[in-house]
Coordinates of C-alpha atoms in Angstrom, one line a residue:
Chain A
M9 CA -5.8 -2.8 -72.0
R10 CA -6.4 1.1 -72.8
T11 CA -7.1 2.3 -76.5
L12 CA -5.8 5.5 -77.8
Y13 CA -7.7 7.1 -80.8
H14 CA -5.7 9.2 -82.3
H15 CA -4.4 10.3 -86.0
P16 CA -0.5 10.3 -87.1
L17 CA -0.4 14.3 -87.9
C18 CA -2.4 15.5 -85.4
P19 CA -0.6 17.4 -83.2
F20 CA -2.8 16.7 -80.2
S21 CA -3.2 13.2 -80.4
R22 CA 0.9 13.5 -80.6
K23 CA 1.0 15.6 -77.1
V24 CA -1.1 12.0 -75.8
R25 CA 1.4 9.7 -77.3
V26 CA 4.1 11.4 -75.9
V27 CA 2.8 11.6 -72.4
L28 CA 1.5 7.6 -72.6
A29 CA 5.2 6.9 -73.4
E30 CA 6.9 9.2 -71.0
K31 CA 5.0 7.7 -68.1
K32 CA 5.9 4.4 -69.5
L33 CA 1.5 3.2 -69.8
E34 CA 0.8 0.8 -72.8
F35 CA -1.8 1.3 -75.3
E36 CA -3.5 -0.1 -78.3
A37 CA -3.2 2.7 -80.8
H38 CA -6.1 3.3 -83.6
V39 CA -5.7 5.1 -86.2
E40 CA -9.2 7.2 -86.7
R41 CA -10.0 8.8 -89.9
Y42 CA -12.3 11.7 -87.3
W43 CA -13.4 13.4 -90.0
E44 CA -15.4 10.5 -91.1
R45 CA -17.9 11.2 -88.3
R46 CA -17.8 7.0 -87.5
D47 CA -21.0 6.8 -85.8
D48 CA -18.8 4.4 -82.8
F49 CA -16.4 7.2 -82.5
V50 CA -19.3 10.3 -82.6
A51 CA -21.0 8.0 -79.6
L52 CA -17.1 8.1 -77.6
N53 CA -16.5 11.9 -78.4
P54 CA -19.2 14.4 -79.9
A55 CA -16.8 16.9 -80.8
S56 CA -15.5 13.7 -83.6
E57 CA -12.2 14.8 -82.5
V58 CA -9.2 12.7 -81.4
P59 CA -7.5 12.3 -79.5
V60 CA -9.8 9.8 -77.2
L61 CA -8.3 7.7 -74.5
V62 CA -10.2 4.8 -73.6
E63 CA -9.1 3.2 -69.9
A64 CA -9.1 -0.2 -69.3
G65 CA -12.0 0.2 -66.8
G66 CA -14.0 1.9 -70.0
T67 CA -13.7 5.3 -68.4
V68 CA -13.2 7.3 -72.1
L69 CA -11.4 10.9 -72.1
C70 CA -11.4 13.4 -74.6
D71 CA -9.4 16.8 -74.9
S72 CA -6.1 16.6 -75.1
T73 CA -5.5 19.0 -72.7
A74 CA -7.8 16.4 -70.3
I75 CA -6.5 13.5 -71.3
C76 CA -2.7 15.3 -69.9
E77 CA -3.9 16.0 -66.6
Y78 CA -5.6 13.1 -66.1
L79 CA -2.5 11.1 -67.0
D80 CA -0.1 13.5 -65.1
E81 CA -2.3 13.7 -61.8
V82 CA -3.1 9.8 -61.9
H83 CA 0.3 8.3 -63.0
R84 CA 2.5 10.6 -61.6
E85 CA 6.4 9.5 -62.3
P86 CA 7.6 11.7 -64.0
P87 CA 5.5 14.4 -63.4
L88 CA 5.5 16.7 -66.7
L89 CA 3.6 19.2 -64.3
P90 CA 6.2 20.7 -61.7
A91 CA 4.7 20.8 -57.9
D92 CA 4.5 24.7 -57.2
A93 CA 1.5 26.2 -58.6
E94 CA 3.6 29.3 -60.6
T95 CA 5.8 27.0 -62.5
R96 CA 2.5 25.3 -63.0
A97 CA 0.8 28.0 -64.1
E98 CA 4.1 28.6 -66.2
V99 CA 3.8 25.3 -68.2
R100 CA -0.4 26.0 -68.8
R101 CA 0.2 29.1 -70.0
L102 CA 3.1 27.7 -73.1
V103 CA 0.8 24.2 -73.0
G104 CA -2.2 27.4 -73.9
W105 CA 0.4 29.1 -76.1
F106 CA 1.3 26.2 -78.8
D107 CA -2.3 24.4 -78.6
G108 CA -3.7 27.6 -79.7
H109 CA -1.3 30.5 -81.0
F110 CA 1.1 27.7 -82.5
Y111 CA -1.2 25.4 -84.3
R112 CA -3.5 28.0 -85.4
D113 CA -0.9 30.0 -87.0
V114 CA 1.4 27.8 -88.3
T115 CA 0.3 23.7 -87.7
A116 CA -3.4 24.6 -89.5
N117 CA -1.7 26.8 -91.9
L118 CA 1.0 24.0 -93.4
V119 CA 0.1 20.5 -92.5
G120 CA -3.8 21.8 -92.2
E121 CA -3.5 23.1 -95.9
K122 CA -1.1 20.6 -97.5
V123 CA -2.1 17.0 -95.7
Q124 CA -5.0 17.1 -94.2
K125 CA -7.1 19.4 -96.4
R126 CA -6.3 16.4 -99.3
L127 CA -7.2 13.9 -96.4
V128 CA -10.2 15.1 -96.0
N129 CA -11.4 16.6 -99.0
G130 CA -10.1 14.6 -101.4
Q131 CA -8.4 16.7 -104.0
S132 CA -8.6 20.5 -102.5
A133 CA -5.7 22.4 -103.5
P134 CA -3.9 24.4 -101.1
D135 CA -4.5 28.0 -100.3
S136 CA -1.0 29.3 -101.0
R137 CA -1.6 32.4 -99.2
L138 CA -2.5 30.5 -95.6
I139 CA 1.0 28.6 -96.7
R140 CA 3.1 31.9 -96.9
A141 CA 1.2 33.0 -93.8
G142 CA 2.5 29.6 -92.1
F143 CA 5.7 30.1 -93.1
T144 CA 6.3 33.5 -91.7
A145 CA 4.7 33.0 -88.4
I146 CA 6.8 29.9 -87.5
H147 CA 10.2 32.2 -87.8
Q148 CA 8.5 34.5 -84.9
H149 CA 7.8 31.0 -83.0
L150 CA 11.4 29.2 -83.3
D151 CA 12.7 32.7 -82.0
Y152 CA 10.3 32.5 -79.0
I153 CA 11.4 28.5 -78.4
G154 CA 15.1 29.9 -79.0
W155 CA 14.3 32.7 -76.7
L156 CA 13.2 30.6 -73.9
T157 CA 15.6 28.0 -73.8
E158 CA 18.8 30.9 -73.9
R159 CA 16.8 31.6 -70.2
R160 CA 16.0 27.8 -68.8
T161 CA 17.0 24.3 -69.8
W162 CA 13.3 23.1 -71.4
L163 CA 10.8 25.4 -72.7
A164 CA 9.2 26.5 -68.8
G165 CA 11.9 25.9 -66.4
N166 CA 14.4 23.4 -65.2
H167 CA 12.6 20.2 -66.2
F168 CA 10.7 18.4 -69.5
S169 CA 7.5 19.3 -69.2
M170 CA 4.1 19.4 -70.4
A171 CA 5.3 22.5 -72.2
D172 CA 7.7 20.5 -73.7
V173 CA 5.4 18.4 -74.6
A174 CA 2.9 20.1 -76.5
A175 CA 5.5 22.8 -78.8
A176 CA 7.4 19.7 -79.5
A177 CA 3.8 18.0 -80.6
Q178 CA 3.0 20.6 -83.2
I179 CA 7.2 20.4 -84.6
S180 CA 6.7 17.4 -85.7
C181 CA 4.1 17.7 -87.8
I182 CA 5.5 20.8 -89.4
D183 CA 8.9 18.4 -89.2
Y184 CA 6.8 15.4 -91.1
V185 CA 6.0 17.7 -93.7
G186 CA 9.8 19.2 -94.1
D187 CA 8.5 22.9 -93.7
V188 CA 10.4 23.5 -90.5
P189 CA 13.4 26.1 -91.5
W190 CA 16.2 24.4 -88.9
E191 CA 19.1 26.5 -90.5
N192 CA 18.3 29.4 -89.6
H193 CA 17.4 28.7 -85.4
P194 CA 20.1 27.0 -83.7
A195 CA 18.7 27.5 -80.4
A196 CA 15.3 25.9 -81.2
K197 CA 17.3 23.0 -83.5
D198 CA 19.3 22.1 -80.1
W199 CA 16.3 21.9 -78.3
Y200 CA 14.3 19.8 -80.2
A201 CA 17.2 17.4 -80.9
R202 CA 17.3 17.0 -77.1
V203 CA 13.2 16.2 -77.6
K204 CA 14.0 14.0 -80.2
S205 CA 16.7 11.9 -78.7
R206 CA 14.3 11.3 -75.5
P207 CA 12.9 7.8 -75.8
C208 CA 9.2 9.3 -75.3
F209 CA 9.4 10.1 -78.5
R210 CA 10.9 7.6 -80.8
P211 CA 7.5 6.4 -81.8
L212 CA 6.6 9.7 -83.2
L213 CA 9.4 9.3 -85.6
A214 CA 8.6 5.8 -86.7
D215 CA 5.4 7.2 -88.3
H216 CA 4.6 6.4 -91.8
L217 CA 1.3 7.9 -93.0
P218 CA 0.8 6.5 -96.5
G219 CA 1.2 8.4 -99.4
V220 CA 2.6 11.2 -97.7
P221 CA 6.2 10.0 -96.2
P222 CA 8.4 12.1 -93.9
P223 CA 11.5 13.9 -95.3
R224 CA 14.8 11.7 -94.0
H225 CA 16.1 14.2 -91.4
Y226 CA 12.7 13.5 -90.1
A227 CA 14.0 10.5 -87.7
D228 CA 17.7 11.3 -87.7
L229 CA 18.4 12.6 -84.7
D230 CA 21.2 14.5 -86.0
F231 CA 19.7 16.6 -88.4
Chain B
M20 CA -3.4 44.4 -54.4
R21 CA -3.7 41.8 -57.5
T22 CA -4.7 43.5 -60.9
L23 CA -6.7 42.0 -63.6
Y24 CA -6.0 43.2 -66.9
H25 CA -9.1 42.5 -68.9
H26 CA -11.8 43.2 -71.9
P27 CA -15.5 43.6 -71.0
L28 CA -16.0 41.4 -73.7
C29 CA -13.6 39.4 -74.1
P30 CA -15.3 35.7 -72.5
F31 CA -11.5 34.4 -71.6
S32 CA -11.7 37.7 -69.3
R33 CA -15.0 36.5 -67.8
K34 CA -14.0 33.1 -67.0
V35 CA -11.6 34.8 -64.7
R36 CA -13.6 37.7 -63.4
V37 CA -16.1 34.6 -62.2
V38 CA -13.7 32.6 -60.5
L39 CA -11.8 35.7 -58.7
A40 CA -15.6 36.5 -57.2
E41 CA -16.4 32.6 -56.5
K42 CA -13.0 32.2 -54.5
K43 CA -14.0 35.6 -53.0
L44 CA -10.9 37.2 -54.1
E45 CA -10.2 40.9 -54.4
F46 CA -8.5 42.7 -57.1
E47 CA -8.5 45.8 -59.1
A48 CA -9.3 46.1 -62.9
H49 CA -8.3 47.1 -65.5
V50 CA -9.4 47.2 -69.1
E51 CA -7.0 46.9 -71.5
R52 CA -7.2 47.5 -75.4
Y53 CA -5.2 45.2 -75.8
W54 CA -5.2 45.3 -79.9
E55 CA -3.0 48.0 -79.6
R56 CA -0.4 46.3 -77.9
R57 CA 0.4 48.6 -75.4
D58 CA 4.4 48.4 -74.6
D59 CA 3.5 47.8 -71.0
F60 CA 1.1 45.0 -71.7
V61 CA 3.2 43.3 -74.0
A62 CA 5.7 43.1 -71.6
L63 CA 3.6 41.3 -69.3
N64 CA 2.4 38.7 -71.8
P65 CA 3.8 38.7 -75.1
A66 CA 1.1 37.6 -76.7
S67 CA -0.5 40.9 -76.1
E68 CA -4.1 39.4 -74.3
V69 CA -6.2 39.5 -72.0
P70 CA -7.0 38.1 -69.6
V71 CA -3.6 38.8 -67.5
L72 CA -3.2 38.6 -63.9
V73 CA -0.8 40.5 -61.4
E74 CA -0.6 38.6 -58.1
A75 CA 0.1 41.5 -54.8
G76 CA 3.7 40.0 -55.1
G77 CA 4.7 40.6 -58.6
T78 CA 3.6 37.5 -59.9
V79 CA 2.8 37.5 -63.8
L80 CA -0.1 34.6 -64.8
C81 CA -1.5 34.6 -68.9
D82 CA -3.8 32.4 -70.3
S83 CA -7.2 32.0 -68.8
T84 CA -6.9 28.3 -68.1
A85 CA -3.8 28.7 -66.6
I86 CA -5.1 31.5 -64.4
C87 CA -8.1 29.2 -63.5
E88 CA -6.4 26.2 -62.4
Y89 CA -3.9 28.5 -60.4
L90 CA -6.4 30.0 -58.5
D91 CA -8.5 26.9 -58.1
E92 CA -4.8 25.3 -56.7
V93 CA -4.0 28.1 -54.2
H94 CA -7.7 29.2 -53.0
R95 CA -9.1 26.0 -52.7
E96 CA -12.5 27.1 -51.8
P97 CA -14.8 27.0 -53.1
P98 CA -13.2 24.4 -55.6
L99 CA -14.1 24.5 -58.9
L100 CA -12.3 21.4 -60.3
P101 CA -13.5 18.5 -58.4
A102 CA -11.2 16.1 -56.3
D103 CA -11.7 12.9 -58.4
A104 CA -9.8 12.4 -61.2
E105 CA -12.4 11.3 -63.7
T106 CA -14.8 13.7 -62.8
R107 CA -11.8 16.3 -63.1
A108 CA -11.6 15.2 -66.7
E109 CA -14.6 15.5 -67.9
V110 CA -14.9 19.6 -66.1
R111 CA -11.8 20.3 -68.6
R112 CA -13.1 18.7 -71.3
L113 CA -16.5 20.8 -71.2
V114 CA -13.7 24.0 -70.0
G115 CA -12.2 23.1 -73.7
W116 CA -15.8 22.6 -75.7
F117 CA -16.7 26.2 -74.7
D118 CA -13.1 27.9 -74.7
G119 CA -12.6 26.1 -78.4
H120 CA -15.6 24.9 -80.1
F121 CA -18.3 27.6 -78.3
Y122 CA -15.9 30.4 -78.9
R123 CA -14.7 29.3 -82.9
D124 CA -18.4 28.7 -83.8
V125 CA -20.5 31.1 -82.3
T126 CA -18.7 33.8 -80.1
A127 CA -16.0 34.7 -82.8
N128 CA -18.6 35.0 -85.4
L129 CA -21.3 37.1 -83.0
V130 CA -19.3 39.2 -80.7
G131 CA -16.5 39.1 -82.8
E132 CA -17.6 40.7 -86.3
K133 CA -20.7 43.0 -84.2
V134 CA -18.7 44.4 -82.2
Q135 CA -14.8 43.3 -81.9
K136 CA -14.1 44.4 -84.9
R137 CA -15.4 47.6 -85.0
L138 CA -13.6 48.5 -81.7
V139 CA -10.4 46.7 -82.9
N140 CA -10.8 48.2 -86.6
G141 CA -12.7 50.7 -86.5
Q142 CA -15.4 50.9 -89.3
S143 CA -15.4 47.4 -90.7
A144 CA -18.6 46.2 -91.4
P145 CA -19.8 43.0 -89.5
D146 CA -19.5 40.3 -92.2
S147 CA -23.0 38.7 -92.5
R148 CA -21.9 35.0 -93.9
L149 CA -20.3 34.8 -90.3
I150 CA -23.0 36.0 -88.0
R151 CA -25.5 33.5 -89.8
A152 CA -22.7 30.6 -89.2
G153 CA -22.7 31.8 -85.3
F154 CA -26.5 31.9 -85.3
T155 CA -26.6 28.2 -86.8
A156 CA -24.1 26.9 -84.7
I157 CA -25.5 28.5 -81.2
H158 CA -28.6 26.3 -81.6
Q159 CA -26.7 23.5 -81.7
H160 CA -24.5 24.5 -78.5
L161 CA -27.4 25.2 -76.4
D162 CA -28.9 22.1 -77.1
Y163 CA -26.2 20.3 -75.9
I164 CA -26.3 22.6 -72.7
G165 CA -30.2 21.4 -72.5
W166 CA -28.8 17.9 -72.7
L167 CA -26.3 18.1 -70.2
T168 CA -28.6 19.6 -68.2
E169 CA -31.4 16.9 -68.1
R170 CA -28.7 14.5 -67.0
R171 CA -26.2 16.6 -64.6
T172 CA -27.1 19.4 -62.0
W173 CA -24.8 21.8 -63.3
L174 CA -22.9 21.0 -67.1
A175 CA -20.2 18.4 -65.2
G176 CA -21.8 16.9 -62.2
N177 CA -23.2 17.6 -59.4
H178 CA -21.6 20.8 -58.3
F179 CA -21.3 24.3 -59.9
S180 CA -17.4 23.9 -61.6
M181 CA -15.3 25.4 -64.0
A182 CA -16.9 23.8 -67.1
D183 CA -20.2 26.0 -66.1
V184 CA -18.1 29.0 -65.6
A185 CA -16.4 28.4 -69.1
A186 CA -19.6 28.0 -70.8
A187 CA -21.5 31.2 -68.8
A188 CA -18.7 33.3 -69.4
Q189 CA -19.0 32.8 -73.5
I190 CA -22.8 32.9 -73.6
S191 CA -22.8 35.9 -71.1
C192 CA -21.1 38.0 -74.2
I193 CA -23.6 36.6 -76.5
D194 CA -26.4 37.8 -74.8
Y195 CA -25.1 41.0 -73.7
V196 CA -25.2 41.8 -77.8
G197 CA -28.2 40.3 -77.2
D198 CA -28.4 36.9 -79.5
V199 CA -29.3 34.5 -77.4
P200 CA -32.2 32.9 -79.3
W201 CA -33.7 31.8 -75.2
E202 CA -37.1 31.2 -76.3
N203 CA -35.9 27.8 -78.2
H204 CA -34.4 26.2 -75.3
P205 CA -35.8 26.5 -72.0
A206 CA -33.7 23.8 -70.3
A207 CA -29.9 26.1 -71.4
K208 CA -32.2 29.2 -69.9
D209 CA -32.9 27.4 -66.8
W210 CA -29.0 26.7 -66.4
Y211 CA -28.0 30.5 -67.4
A212 CA -30.8 31.1 -64.8
R213 CA -28.9 29.4 -61.9
V214 CA -25.5 30.8 -63.8
K215 CA -27.0 34.5 -63.1
S216 CA -28.2 34.4 -59.5
R217 CA -24.9 33.6 -58.3
P218 CA -23.0 36.2 -56.8
C219 CA -20.3 35.6 -58.5
F220 CA -22.0 36.7 -61.6
R221 CA -23.2 40.1 -60.6
P222 CA -20.2 41.8 -61.5
L223 CA -20.7 41.0 -64.8
L224 CA -24.4 41.7 -65.0
A225 CA -22.9 45.5 -64.3
D226 CA -20.8 45.4 -67.5
H227 CA -21.4 48.6 -69.7
L228 CA -19.3 49.3 -72.9
P229 CA -19.5 52.4 -73.9
G230 CA -21.2 53.1 -76.9
V231 CA -22.5 49.3 -77.0
P232 CA -25.1 48.8 -74.1
P233 CA -26.6 45.5 -73.3
P234 CA -30.3 44.9 -73.8
R235 CA -32.7 45.1 -71.2
H236 CA -33.1 41.5 -70.1
Y237 CA -29.5 41.0 -69.7
A238 CA -29.1 42.3 -66.3
D239 CA -32.2 40.8 -65.7
L240 CA -32.3 37.4 -63.3
D241 CA -35.7 36.8 -64.1
F242 CA -35.6 37.2 -67.9

């Protein structure tokens, strides 16, 4: 059986969980407190970061993009990267956008300050300046999602792809802490409702971090 | 003719330049002052970041990883991602390591503080705390390169790959500002000497940023 080392509010772990579920691949999930740098875990990944996927044969895979590309190559159905090279480049551009820009601008500021900092450092108070920066940036990102979905069925084209997975992985973490201003972004909300209703997304909606309960609408498909 | 919008001390632009040269693909290079957010450039890439590659037919490609994967798919020879899925995952893990960790820990602190900050903000003084952090981190990263090359011919295995390109792209920027402590890291130095001697790397060694000359050893193959 394959094992996924992950953390519930790590957006990069969520990417891999959605890809595994979309491809109906079974796995054992192990919640890793990666900041504690457990010896056995550092031996798997010198960066001591989640996600790490250990395949049934013992192959160790690190880095969410490397893992997702591997899973899409080895288990093609359903494909999350399209066959055409140009559209693949567009999917990968958007994966880079959400893993990079969205994470740094929004997720690191909101989830990072409100939850991760407390988990990792004990009682550190959130930095209100960073939280404000996160709230400012999320509007631009949700506008961009709206702009894309007015032109395409899904973020990168006509099919659900790794771009939707990467975006929804980030946004679902923000939604878990109740910080997505859905009321101002109906087009992004419509897209996220479609992602949420996919069976591959259900396990994420059942997440419950001890001491950090999600808001009621988090798991609601009609939010 | 394809056009590459790049900046000489942007490591991500360097990745694409090396891949284009390795595959002997001709291109026109356009140095973009991306921080000025020129309208025509933002129309190509809403992130206003280099590199951007515009193919002869007009296809616009953004994000260095998306561009490099595209080039490797469309122009296979010589392959910079191996055929085997597990080794591809290892190449991509290392690309993520150098594009992510190395960039944030080292390049952003050293090249960012010493050169980019002055270009972008005019006369801002470098933050000595960040420069110290960069100097501390580079030792760990060069040790890791040494550790890898004691076990493998190139960083991800027996063949020169995208992992070597990503690592050398970052390190060449640090070397341009004269900050690589080569004397303490003979294994990493041996690897970099082998990268430098490849024809695909020559154009980078000819770089000369006005007002920021490289040290003499920068272009020297026997440094």
